[in-house]
């Protein structure tokens, strides 16, 4: 499944957010991959809008697998102060967006219908 989500980084802390993500801990990277986070990217706007994209078997399941890791607990604590909502861990504040269009899916459907 493909999942897109959004969150918000405090505008005054964008440079710090970028700095931390330029050097994510190797054990965090491995934990994400081992938990099933594939083709994972984050996009950050100048206003603090953070958009994430991940391909996974089940979004709730990969989040639950990450929640069981000690490195994720440490990473979330390190990152929490950079987000607008500091009352929850950053990965708990993701707002999942509905996918309304996918080029490959529609092309496949159109080609199948044309046969």
Short mmCIF file of the N, C-alpha and C atoms (twelve columns), coordinates in Angstrom:
data_MODEL
# 
_entry.id   MODEL 
# 
loop_
_atom_site.group_PDB 
_atom_site.id 
_atom_site.type_symbol 
_atom_site.label_atom_id 
_atom_site.label_alt_id 
_atom_site.label_comp_id 
_atom_site.label_asym_id 
_atom_site.label_seq_id 
_atom_site.Cartn_x 
_atom_site.Cartn_y 
_atom_site.Cartn_z 
_atom_site.pdbx_PDB_model_num 
ATOM 1   N N  . UNK A 1   0.837   -1.177 0.000   1 
ATOM 2   C CA . UNK A 1   0.000   0.000  0.000   1 
ATOM 3   C C  . UNK A 1   0.880   1.238  0.000   1 
ATOM 4   N N  . UNK A 2   0.381   2.301  -0.586  1 
ATOM 5   C CA . UNK A 2   1.052   3.602  -0.587  1 
ATOM 6   C C  . UNK A 2   0.342   4.486  0.430   1 
ATOM 7   N N  . UNK A 3   1.124   5.194  1.242   1 
ATOM 8   C CA . UNK A 3   0.542   6.066  2.262   1 
ATOM 9   C C  . UNK A 3   1.223   7.419  2.185   1 
ATOM 10  N N  . UNK A 4   0.414   8.465  2.197   1 
ATOM 11  C CA . UNK A 4   0.912   9.826  2.275   1 
ATOM 12  C C  . UNK A 4   0.341   10.435 3.546   1 
ATOM 13  N N  . UNK A 5   1.178   11.152 4.273   1 
ATOM 14  C CA . UNK A 5   0.715   11.779 5.504   1 
ATOM 15  C C  . UNK A 5   1.339   13.153 5.635   1 
ATOM 16  N N  . UNK A 6   0.720   13.948 6.496   1 
ATOM 17  C CA . UNK A 6   1.259   15.287 6.730   1 
ATOM 18  C C  . UNK A 6   1.376   15.545 8.218   1 
ATOM 19  N N  . UNK A 7   2.222   16.520 8.514   1 
ATOM 20  C CA . UNK A 7   2.424   16.984 9.868   1 
ATOM 21  C C  . UNK A 7   2.947   18.411 9.750   1 
ATOM 22  N N  . UNK A 8   3.348   19.015 10.848  1 
ATOM 23  C CA . UNK A 8   3.832   20.401 10.813  1 
ATOM 24  C C  . UNK A 8   5.028   20.587 11.724  1 
ATOM 25  N N  . UNK A 9   6.106   21.073 11.134  1 
ATOM 26  C CA . UNK A 9   7.303   21.432 11.879  1 
ATOM 27  C C  . UNK A 9   7.191   22.916 12.223  1 
ATOM 28  N N  . UNK A 10  7.643   23.297 13.401  1 
ATOM 29  C CA . UNK A 10  7.622   24.715 13.766  1 
ATOM 30  C C  . UNK A 10  8.497   25.488 12.771  1 
ATOM 31  N N  . UNK A 11  7.949   26.519 12.137  1 
ATOM 32  C CA . UNK A 11  8.709   27.248 11.109  1 
ATOM 33  C C  . UNK A 11  10.089  27.723 11.560  1 
ATOM 34  N N  . UNK A 12  10.224  28.142 12.798  1 
ATOM 35  C CA . UNK A 12  11.515  28.612 13.282  1 
ATOM 36  C C  . UNK A 12  12.536  27.500 13.507  1 
ATOM 37  N N  . UNK A 13  12.088  26.250 13.402  1 
ATOM 38  C CA . UNK A 13  12.969  25.104 13.653  1 
ATOM 39  C C  . UNK A 13  13.207  24.255 12.407  1 
ATOM 40  N N  . UNK A 14  12.830  24.777 11.251  1 
ATOM 41  C CA . UNK A 14  12.984  24.027 9.999   1 
ATOM 42  C C  . UNK A 14  14.440  23.674 9.724   1 
ATOM 43  N N  . UNK A 15  15.353  24.615 9.924   1 
ATOM 44  C CA . UNK A 15  16.764  24.326 9.668   1 
ATOM 45  C C  . UNK A 15  17.267  23.198 10.572  1 
ATOM 46  N N  . UNK A 16  16.840  23.198 11.820  1 
ATOM 47  C CA . UNK A 16  17.236  22.137 12.744  1 
ATOM 48  C C  . UNK A 16  16.643  20.802 12.306  1 
ATOM 49  N N  . UNK A 17  15.392  20.819 11.859  1 
ATOM 50  C CA . UNK A 17  14.754  19.593 11.362  1 
ATOM 51  C C  . UNK A 17  15.550  19.037 10.177  1 
ATOM 52  N N  . UNK A 18  15.906  19.910 9.247   1 
ATOM 53  C CA . UNK A 18  16.702  19.480 8.086   1 
ATOM 54  C C  . UNK A 18  18.052  18.912 8.528   1 
ATOM 55  N N  . UNK A 19  18.699  19.579 9.469   1 
ATOM 56  C CA . UNK A 19  20.003  19.121 9.950   1 
ATOM 57  C C  . UNK A 19  19.905  17.708 10.528  1 
ATOM 58  N N  . UNK A 20  18.911  17.475 11.354  1 
ATOM 59  C CA . UNK A 20  18.761  16.155 11.970  1 
ATOM 60  C C  . UNK A 20  18.445  15.079 10.934  1 
ATOM 61  N N  . UNK A 21  17.672  15.421 9.933   1 
ATOM 62  C CA . UNK A 21  17.319  14.418 8.926   1 
ATOM 63  C C  . UNK A 21  18.405  14.207 7.882   1 
ATOM 64  N N  . UNK A 22  19.399  15.064 7.867   1 
ATOM 65  C CA . UNK A 22  20.541  14.851 6.982   1 
ATOM 66  C C  . UNK A 22  21.471  13.775 7.539   1 
ATOM 67  N N  . UNK A 23  21.290  13.430 8.802   1 
ATOM 68  C CA . UNK A 23  22.151  12.442 9.456   1 
ATOM 69  C C  . UNK A 23  21.336  11.585 10.428  1 
ATOM 70  N N  . UNK A 24  20.312  10.923 9.912   1 
ATOM 71  C CA . UNK A 24  19.488  10.038 10.752  1 
ATOM 72  C C  . UNK A 24  20.373  8.901  11.258  1 
ATOM 73  N N  . UNK A 25  20.195  8.551  12.515  1 
ATOM 74  C CA . UNK A 25  20.995  7.499  13.132  1 
ATOM 75  C C  . UNK A 25  20.902  6.215  12.322  1 
ATOM 76  N N  . UNK A 26  22.010  5.550  12.072  1 
ATOM 77  C CA . UNK A 26  21.979  4.292  11.308  1 
ATOM 78  C C  . UNK A 26  21.045  3.248  11.906  1 
ATOM 79  N N  . UNK A 27  20.974  3.165  13.240  1 
ATOM 80  C CA . UNK A 27  20.078  2.179  13.858  1 
ATOM 81  C C  . UNK A 27  18.607  2.535  13.637  1 
ATOM 82  N N  . UNK A 28  18.299  3.820  13.484  1 
ATOM 83  C CA . UNK A 28  16.930  4.235  13.168  1 
ATOM 84  C C  . UNK A 28  16.598  3.868  11.727  1 
ATOM 85  N N  . UNK A 29  17.542  4.098  10.829  1 
ATOM 86  C CA . UNK A 29  17.332  3.726  9.428   1 
ATOM 87  C C  . UNK A 29  17.071  2.225  9.300   1 
ATOM 88  N N  . UNK A 30  17.871  1.425  9.979   1 
ATOM 89  C CA . UNK A 30  17.720  -0.034 9.920   1 
ATOM 90  C C  . UNK A 30  16.392  -0.457 10.535  1 
ATOM 91  N N  . UNK A 31  15.994  0.164  11.639  1 
ATOM 92  C CA . UNK A 31  14.723  -0.188 12.279  1 
ATOM 93  C C  . UNK A 31  13.546  0.109  11.358  1 
ATOM 94  N N  . UNK A 32  13.588  1.251  10.682  1 
ATOM 95  C CA . UNK A 32  12.515  1.582  9.727   1 
ATOM 96  C C  . UNK A 32  12.429  0.522  8.639   1 
ATOM 97  N N  . UNK A 33  13.565  0.187  8.054   1 
ATOM 98  C CA . UNK A 33  13.571  -0.803 6.975   1 
ATOM 99  C C  . UNK A 33  13.094  -2.158 7.478   1 
ATOM 100 N N  . UNK A 34  13.601  -2.570 8.643   1 
ATOM 101 C CA . UNK A 34  13.208  -3.865 9.207   1 
ATOM 102 C C  . UNK A 34  11.724  -3.921 9.549   1 
ATOM 103 N N  . UNK A 35  11.142  -2.776 9.913   1 
ATOM 104 C CA . UNK A 35  9.715   -2.719 10.267  1 
ATOM 105 C C  . UNK A 35  8.817   -2.684 9.033   1 
ATOM 106 N N  . UNK A 36  9.410   -2.493 7.839   1 
ATOM 107 C CA . UNK A 36  8.609   -2.518 6.618   1 
ATOM 108 C C  . UNK A 36  8.345   -1.174 5.977   1 
ATOM 109 N N  . UNK A 37  9.086   -0.138 6.373   1 
ATOM 110 C CA . UNK A 37  8.953   1.181  5.757   1 
ATOM 111 C C  . UNK A 37  9.783   1.167  4.479   1 
ATOM 112 N N  . UNK A 38  9.126   1.116  3.334   1 
ATOM 113 C CA . UNK A 38  9.807   1.048  2.049   1 
ATOM 114 C C  . UNK A 38  9.547   2.312  1.238   1 
ATOM 115 N N  . UNK A 39  10.558  2.694  0.455   1 
ATOM 116 C CA . UNK A 39  10.437  3.875  -0.403  1 
ATOM 117 C C  . UNK A 39  9.899   5.064  0.400   1 
ATOM 118 N N  . UNK A 40  10.456  5.260  1.576   1 
ATOM 119 C CA . UNK A 40  10.000  6.277  2.530   1 
ATOM 120 C C  . UNK A 40  10.702  7.594  2.246   1 
ATOM 121 N N  . UNK A 41  9.925   8.646  2.068   1 
ATOM 122 C CA . UNK A 41  10.456  9.988  1.827   1 
ATOM 123 C C  . UNK A 41  9.687   11.005 2.654   1 
ATOM 124 N N  . UNK A 42  10.380  12.086 3.008   1 
ATOM 125 C CA . UNK A 42  9.762   13.226 3.668   1 
ATOM 126 C C  . UNK A 42  10.016  14.465 2.821   1 
ATOM 127 N N  . UNK A 43  9.015   15.317 2.706   1 
ATOM 128 C CA . UNK A 43  9.100   16.562 1.952   1 
ATOM 129 C C  . UNK A 43  8.712   17.686 2.894   1 
ATOM 130 N N  . UNK A 44  9.496   18.771 2.893   1 
ATOM 131 C CA . UNK A 44  9.286   19.847 3.850   1 
ATOM 132 C C  . UNK A 44  9.138   21.181 3.138   1 
ATOM 133 N N  . UNK A 45  8.033   21.881 3.417   1 
ATOM 134 C CA . UNK A 45  7.800   23.207 2.854   1 
ATOM 135 C C  . UNK A 45  8.415   24.288 3.715   1 
ATOM 136 N N  . UNK A 46  8.602   25.448 3.136   1 
ATOM 137 C CA . UNK A 46  9.198   26.578 3.854   1 
ATOM 138 C C  . UNK A 46  8.334   27.051 5.026   1 
ATOM 139 N N  . UNK A 47  7.046   26.708 5.002   1 
ATOM 140 C CA . UNK A 47  6.132   27.095 6.082   1 
ATOM 141 C C  . UNK A 47  6.055   26.043 7.188   1 
ATOM 142 N N  . UNK A 48  6.826   24.950 7.048   1 
ATOM 143 C CA . UNK A 48  6.812   23.888 8.046   1 
ATOM 144 C C  . UNK A 48  5.931   22.711 7.697   1 
ATOM 145 N N  . UNK A 49  5.196   22.797 6.580   1 
ATOM 146 C CA . UNK A 49  4.373   21.661 6.163   1 
ATOM 147 C C  . UNK A 49  5.290   20.483 5.866   1 
ATOM 148 N N  . UNK A 50  5.045   19.361 6.515   1 
ATOM 149 C CA . UNK A 50  5.816   18.147 6.314   1 
ATOM 150 C C  . UNK A 50  4.901   17.109 5.693   1 
ATOM 151 N N  . UNK A 51  5.313   16.578 4.558   1 
ATOM 152 C CA . UNK A 51  4.553   15.542 3.866   1 
ATOM 153 C C  . UNK A 51  5.438   14.308 3.760   1 
ATOM 154 N N  . UNK A 52  4.895   13.177 4.183   1 
ATOM 155 C CA . UNK A 52  5.621   11.920 4.109   1 
ATOM 156 C C  . UNK A 52  4.952   10.966 3.151   1 
ATOM 157 N N  . UNK A 53  5.760   10.099 2.567   1 
ATOM 158 C CA . UNK A 53  5.263   9.063  1.671   1 
ATOM 159 C C  . UNK A 53  5.985   7.772  2.018   1 
ATOM 160 N N  . UNK A 54  5.236   6.686  2.113   1 
ATOM 161 C CA . UNK A 54  5.829   5.383  2.403   1 
ATOM 162 C C  . UNK A 54  5.033   4.301  1.685   1 
ATOM 163 N N  . UNK A 55  5.716   3.268  1.288   1 
ATOM 164 C CA . UNK A 55  5.079   2.066  0.758   1 
ATOM 165 C C  . UNK A 55  5.296   0.969  1.791   1 
ATOM 166 N N  . UNK A 56  4.210   0.272  2.141   1 
ATOM 167 C CA . UNK A 56  4.290   -0.734 3.202   1 
ATOM 168 C C  . UNK A 56  3.170   -1.750 3.040   1 
ATOM 169 N N  . UNK A 57  3.250   -2.825 3.814   1 
ATOM 170 C CA . UNK A 57  2.190   -3.825 3.764   1 
ATOM 171 C C  . UNK A 57  0.919   -3.309 4.432   1 
ATOM 172 N N  . UNK A 58  1.068   -2.649 5.565   1 
ATOM 173 C CA . UNK A 58  -0.068  -2.137 6.340   1 
ATOM 174 C C  . UNK A 58  0.476   -1.005 7.215   1 
ATOM 175 N N  . UNK A 59  -0.033  0.207  7.047   1 
ATOM 176 C CA . UNK A 59  0.518   1.361  7.740   1 
ATOM 177 C C  . UNK A 59  0.416   1.231  9.255   1 
ATOM 178 N N  . UNK A 60  -0.724  0.788  9.741   1 
ATOM 179 C CA . UNK A 60  -0.866  0.617  11.191  1 
ATOM 180 C C  . UNK A 60  0.134   -0.413 11.708  1 
ATOM 181 N N  . UNK A 61  0.357   -1.474 10.937  1 
ATOM 182 C CA . UNK A 61  1.278   -2.532 11.362  1 
ATOM 183 C C  . UNK A 61  2.719   -2.039 11.387  1 
ATOM 184 N N  . UNK A 62  3.149   -1.288 10.368  1 
ATOM 185 C CA . UNK A 62  4.542   -0.818 10.368  1 
ATOM 186 C C  . UNK A 62  4.762   0.227  11.457  1 
ATOM 187 N N  . UNK A 63  3.755   1.021  11.738  1 
ATOM 188 C CA . UNK A 63  3.868   1.977  12.848  1 
ATOM 189 C C  . UNK A 63  3.951   1.233  14.180  1 
ATOM 190 N N  . UNK A 64  3.151   0.193  14.330  1 
ATOM 191 C CA . UNK A 64  3.177   -0.595 15.569  1 
ATOM 192 C C  . UNK A 64  4.524   -1.284 15.745  1 
ATOM 193 N N  . UNK A 65  5.102   -1.803 14.655  1 
ATOM 194 C CA . UNK A 65  6.417   -2.445 14.750  1 
ATOM 195 C C  . UNK A 65  7.479   -1.432 15.176  1 
ATOM 196 N N  . UNK A 66  7.407   -0.226 14.645  1 
ATOM 197 C CA . UNK A 66  8.363   0.808  15.044  1 
ATOM 198 C C  . UNK A 66  8.181   1.204  16.502  1 
ATOM 199 N N  . UNK A 67  6.947   1.251  16.955  1 
ATOM 200 C CA . UNK A 67  6.665   1.647  18.340  1 
ATOM 201 C C  . UNK A 67  7.296   0.683  19.344  1 
ATOM 202 N N  . UNK A 68  7.579   -0.530 18.910  1 
ATOM 203 C CA . UNK A 68  8.187   -1.523 19.795  1 
ATOM 204 C C  . UNK A 68  9.702   -1.370 19.922  1 
ATOM 205 N N  . UNK A 69  10.298  -0.517 19.105  1 
ATOM 206 C CA . UNK A 69  11.757  -0.389 19.115  1 
ATOM 207 C C  . UNK A 69  12.213  0.728  20.052  1 
ATOM 208 N N  . UNK A 70  13.306  0.456  20.718  1 
ATOM 209 C CA . UNK A 70  13.887  1.439  21.634  1 
ATOM 210 C C  . UNK A 70  14.408  2.647  20.863  1 
ATOM 211 N N  . UNK A 71  14.986  2.428  19.689  1 
ATOM 212 C CA . UNK A 71  15.545  3.530  18.920  1 
ATOM 213 C C  . UNK A 71  14.453  4.503  18.475  1 
ATOM 214 N N  . UNK A 72  13.279  3.988  18.152  1 
ATOM 215 C CA . UNK A 72  12.177  4.872  17.770  1 
ATOM 216 C C  . UNK A 72  11.732  5.723  18.951  1 
ATOM 217 N N  . UNK A 73  11.696  5.156  20.131  1 
ATOM 218 C CA . UNK A 73  11.338  5.919  21.324  1 
ATOM 219 C C  . UNK A 73  12.315  7.075  21.522  1 
ATOM 220 N N  . UNK A 74  13.614  6.797  21.371  1 
ATOM 221 C CA . UNK A 74  14.626  7.853  21.511  1 
ATOM 222 C C  . UNK A 74  14.501  8.897  20.405  1 
ATOM 223 N N  . UNK A 75  14.281  8.441  19.161  1 
ATOM 224 C CA . UNK A 75  14.181  9.372  18.025  1 
ATOM 225 C C  . UNK A 75  12.975  10.291 18.192  1 
ATOM 226 N N  . UNK A 76  11.842  9.734  18.558  1 
ATOM 227 C CA . UNK A 76  10.628  10.547 18.733  1 
ATOM 228 C C  . UNK A 76  10.838  11.586 19.832  1 
ATOM 229 N N  . UNK A 77  11.507  11.209 20.912  1 
ATOM 230 C CA . UNK A 77  11.785  12.158 21.995  1 
ATOM 231 C C  . UNK A 77  12.700  13.276 21.503  1 
ATOM 232 N N  . UNK A 78  13.681  12.938 20.685  1 
ATOM 233 C CA . UNK A 78  14.604  13.941 20.133  1 
ATOM 234 C C  . UNK A 78  13.888  14.913 19.195  1 
ATOM 235 N N  . UNK A 79  12.928  14.419 18.446  1 
ATOM 236 C CA . UNK A 79  12.268  15.216 17.417  1 
ATOM 237 C C  . UNK A 79  11.062  15.989 17.935  1 
ATOM 238 N N  . UNK A 80  10.479  15.589 19.046  1 
ATOM 239 C CA . UNK A 80  9.197   16.133 19.514  1 
ATOM 240 C C  . UNK A 80  9.180   17.658 19.608  1 
ATOM 241 N N  . UNK A 81  10.247  18.267 20.070  1 
ATOM 242 C CA . UNK A 81  10.247  19.717 20.274  1 
ATOM 243 C C  . UNK A 81  10.236  20.511 18.969  1 
ATOM 244 N N  . UNK A 82  10.460  19.840 17.843  1 
ATOM 245 C CA . UNK A 82  10.497  20.535 16.557  1 
ATOM 246 C C  . UNK A 82  9.120   20.670 15.909  1 
ATOM 247 N N  . UNK A 83  8.146   19.948 16.412  1 
ATOM 248 C CA . UNK A 83  6.817   19.922 15.800  1 
ATOM 249 C C  . UNK A 83  5.871   20.905 16.472  1 
ATOM 250 N N  . UNK A 84  4.830   21.292 15.735  1 
ATOM 251 C CA . UNK A 84  3.839   22.225 16.269  1 
ATOM 252 C C  . UNK A 84  3.110   21.657 17.472  1 
ATOM 253 N N  . UNK A 85  2.733   20.376 17.417  1 
ATOM 254 C CA . UNK A 85  2.020   19.756 18.526  1 
ATOM 255 C C  . UNK A 85  3.024   18.979 19.368  1 
ATOM 256 N N  . UNK A 86  3.493   19.586 20.434  1 
ATOM 257 C CA . UNK A 86  4.489   18.946 21.283  1 
ATOM 258 C C  . UNK A 86  3.868   18.073 22.367  1 
ATOM 259 N N  . UNK A 87  2.538   17.924 22.353  1 
ATOM 260 C CA . UNK A 87  1.856   17.099 23.347  1 
ATOM 261 C C  . UNK A 87  1.867   15.617 23.008  1 
ATOM 262 N N  . UNK A 88  2.324   15.270 21.799  1 
ATOM 263 C CA . UNK A 88  2.364   13.865 21.403  1 
ATOM 264 C C  . UNK A 88  3.629   13.603 20.599  1 
ATOM 265 N N  . UNK A 89  3.992   12.335 20.523  1 
ATOM 266 C CA . UNK A 89  5.161   11.967 19.720  1 
ATOM 267 C C  . UNK A 89  4.877   12.334 18.258  1 
ATOM 268 N N  . UNK A 90  5.894   12.804 17.546  1 
ATOM 269 C CA . UNK A 90  5.663   13.208 16.147  1 
ATOM 270 C C  . UNK A 90  4.997   12.138 15.294  1 
ATOM 271 N N  . UNK A 91  5.396   10.876 15.467  1 
ATOM 272 C CA . UNK A 91  4.816   9.821  14.622  1 
ATOM 273 C C  . UNK A 91  3.382   9.465  15.013  1 
ATOM 274 N N  . UNK A 92  2.899   10.001 16.118  1 
ATOM 275 C CA . UNK A 92  1.501   9.802  16.499  1 
ATOM 276 C C  . UNK A 92  0.615   10.909 15.946  1 
ATOM 277 N N  . UNK A 93  1.224   11.982 15.449  1 
ATOM 278 C CA . UNK A 93  0.465   13.116 14.938  1 
ATOM 279 C C  . UNK A 93  0.297   13.134 13.430  1 
ATOM 280 N N  . UNK A 94  0.715   12.067 12.758  1 
ATOM 281 C CA . UNK A 94  0.574   12.026 11.307  1 
ATOM 282 C C  . UNK A 94  -0.897  12.063 10.908  1 
ATOM 283 N N  . UNK A 95  -1.218  12.915 9.969   1 
ATOM 284 C CA . UNK A 95  -2.566  12.963 9.408   1 
ATOM 285 C C  . UNK A 95  -2.494  12.312 8.027   1 
ATOM 286 N N  . UNK A 96  -3.077  11.123 7.905   1 
ATOM 287 C CA . UNK A 96  -3.025  10.372 6.654   1 
ATOM 288 C C  . UNK A 96  -3.937  11.034 5.620   1 
ATOM 289 N N  . UNK A 97  -3.420  11.162 4.401   1 
ATOM 290 C CA . UNK A 97  -4.163  11.765 3.302   1 
ATOM 291 C C  . UNK A 97  -4.715  10.680 2.387   1 
ATOM 292 N N  . UNK A 98  -5.884  10.901 1.861   1 
ATOM 293 C CA . UNK A 98  -6.520  9.946  0.955   1 
ATOM 294 C C  . UNK A 98  -5.888  10.051 -0.433  1 
ATOM 295 N N  . UNK A 99  -5.527  8.912  -0.997  1 
ATOM 296 C CA . UNK A 99  -5.027  8.891  -2.366  1 
ATOM 297 C C  . UNK A 99  -6.221  8.962  -3.316  1 
ATOM 298 N N  . UNK A 100 -6.237  9.963  -4.176  1 
ATOM 299 C CA . UNK A 100 -7.360  10.138 -5.093  1 
ATOM 300 C C  . UNK A 100 -6.964  9.908  -6.551  1 
ATOM 301 N N  . UNK A 101 -5.668  9.769  -6.827  1 
ATOM 302 C CA . UNK A 101 -5.215  9.522  -8.194  1 
ATOM 303 C C  . UNK A 101 -3.865  8.839  -8.154  1 
ATOM 304 N N  . UNK A 102 -3.686  7.841  -9.020  1 
ATOM 305 C CA . UNK A 102 -2.395  7.207  -9.228  1 
ATOM 306 C C  . UNK A 102 -2.281  6.878  -10.708 1 
ATOM 307 N N  . UNK A 103 -1.287  7.447  -11.344 1 
ATOM 308 C CA . UNK A 103 -1.106  7.294  -12.787 1 
ATOM 309 C C  . UNK A 103 -0.993  5.832  -13.194 1 
ATOM 310 N N  . UNK A 104 -0.138  5.072  -12.539 1 
ATOM 311 C CA . UNK A 104 0.055   3.670  -12.922 1 
ATOM 312 C C  . UNK A 104 -1.226  2.857  -12.791 1 
ATOM 313 N N  . UNK A 105 -1.973  3.059  -11.700 1 
ATOM 314 C CA . UNK A 105 -3.234  2.334  -11.515 1 
ATOM 315 C C  . UNK A 105 -4.230  2.657  -12.616 1 
ATOM 316 N N  . UNK A 106 -4.362  3.942  -12.961 1 
ATOM 317 C CA . UNK A 106 -5.336  4.319  -13.974 1 
ATOM 318 C C  . UNK A 106 -4.905  3.879  -15.374 1 
ATOM 319 N N  . UNK A 107 -3.613  3.945  -15.649 1 
ATOM 320 C CA . UNK A 107 -3.130  3.444  -16.940 1 
ATOM 321 C C  . UNK A 107 -3.403  1.958  -17.083 1 
ATOM 322 N N  . UNK A 108 -3.134  1.195  -16.048 1 
ATOM 323 C CA . UNK A 108 -3.381  -0.254 -16.079 1 
ATOM 324 C C  . UNK A 108 -4.862  -0.542 -16.295 1 
ATOM 325 N N  . UNK A 109 -5.714  0.195  -15.613 1 
ATOM 326 C CA . UNK A 109 -7.161  0.003  -15.781 1 
ATOM 327 C C  . UNK A 109 -7.607  0.356  -17.176 1 
ATOM 328 N N  . UNK A 110 -7.080  1.451  -17.737 1 
ATOM 329 C CA . UNK A 110 -7.450  1.868  -19.089 1 
ATOM 330 C C  . UNK A 110 -6.971  0.867  -20.118 1 
ATOM 331 N N  . UNK A 111 -5.758  0.342  -19.939 1 
ATOM 332 C CA . UNK A 111 -5.224  -0.658 -20.876 1 
ATOM 333 C C  . UNK A 111 -5.999  -1.954 -20.799 1 
ATOM 334 N N  . UNK A 112 -6.391  -2.313 -19.592 1 
ATOM 335 C CA . UNK A 112 -7.180  -3.548 -19.393 1 
ATOM 336 C C  . UNK A 112 -8.552  -3.407 -20.040 1 
ATOM 337 N N  . UNK A 113 -9.162  -2.250 -19.904 1 
ATOM 338 C CA . UNK A 113 -10.494 -2.002 -20.473 1 
ATOM 339 C C  . UNK A 113 -10.437 -1.963 -22.005 1 
ATOM 340 N N  . UNK A 114 -9.298  -1.565 -22.550 1 
ATOM 341 C CA . UNK A 114 -9.157  -1.444 -24.007 1 
ATOM 342 C C  . UNK A 114 -8.982  -2.803 -24.663 1 
ATOM 343 N N  . UNK A 115 -8.670  -3.829 -23.923 1 
ATOM 344 C CA . UNK A 115 -8.440  -5.174 -24.497 1 
ATOM 345 C C  . UNK A 115 -9.704  -5.889 -24.780 1 
# 
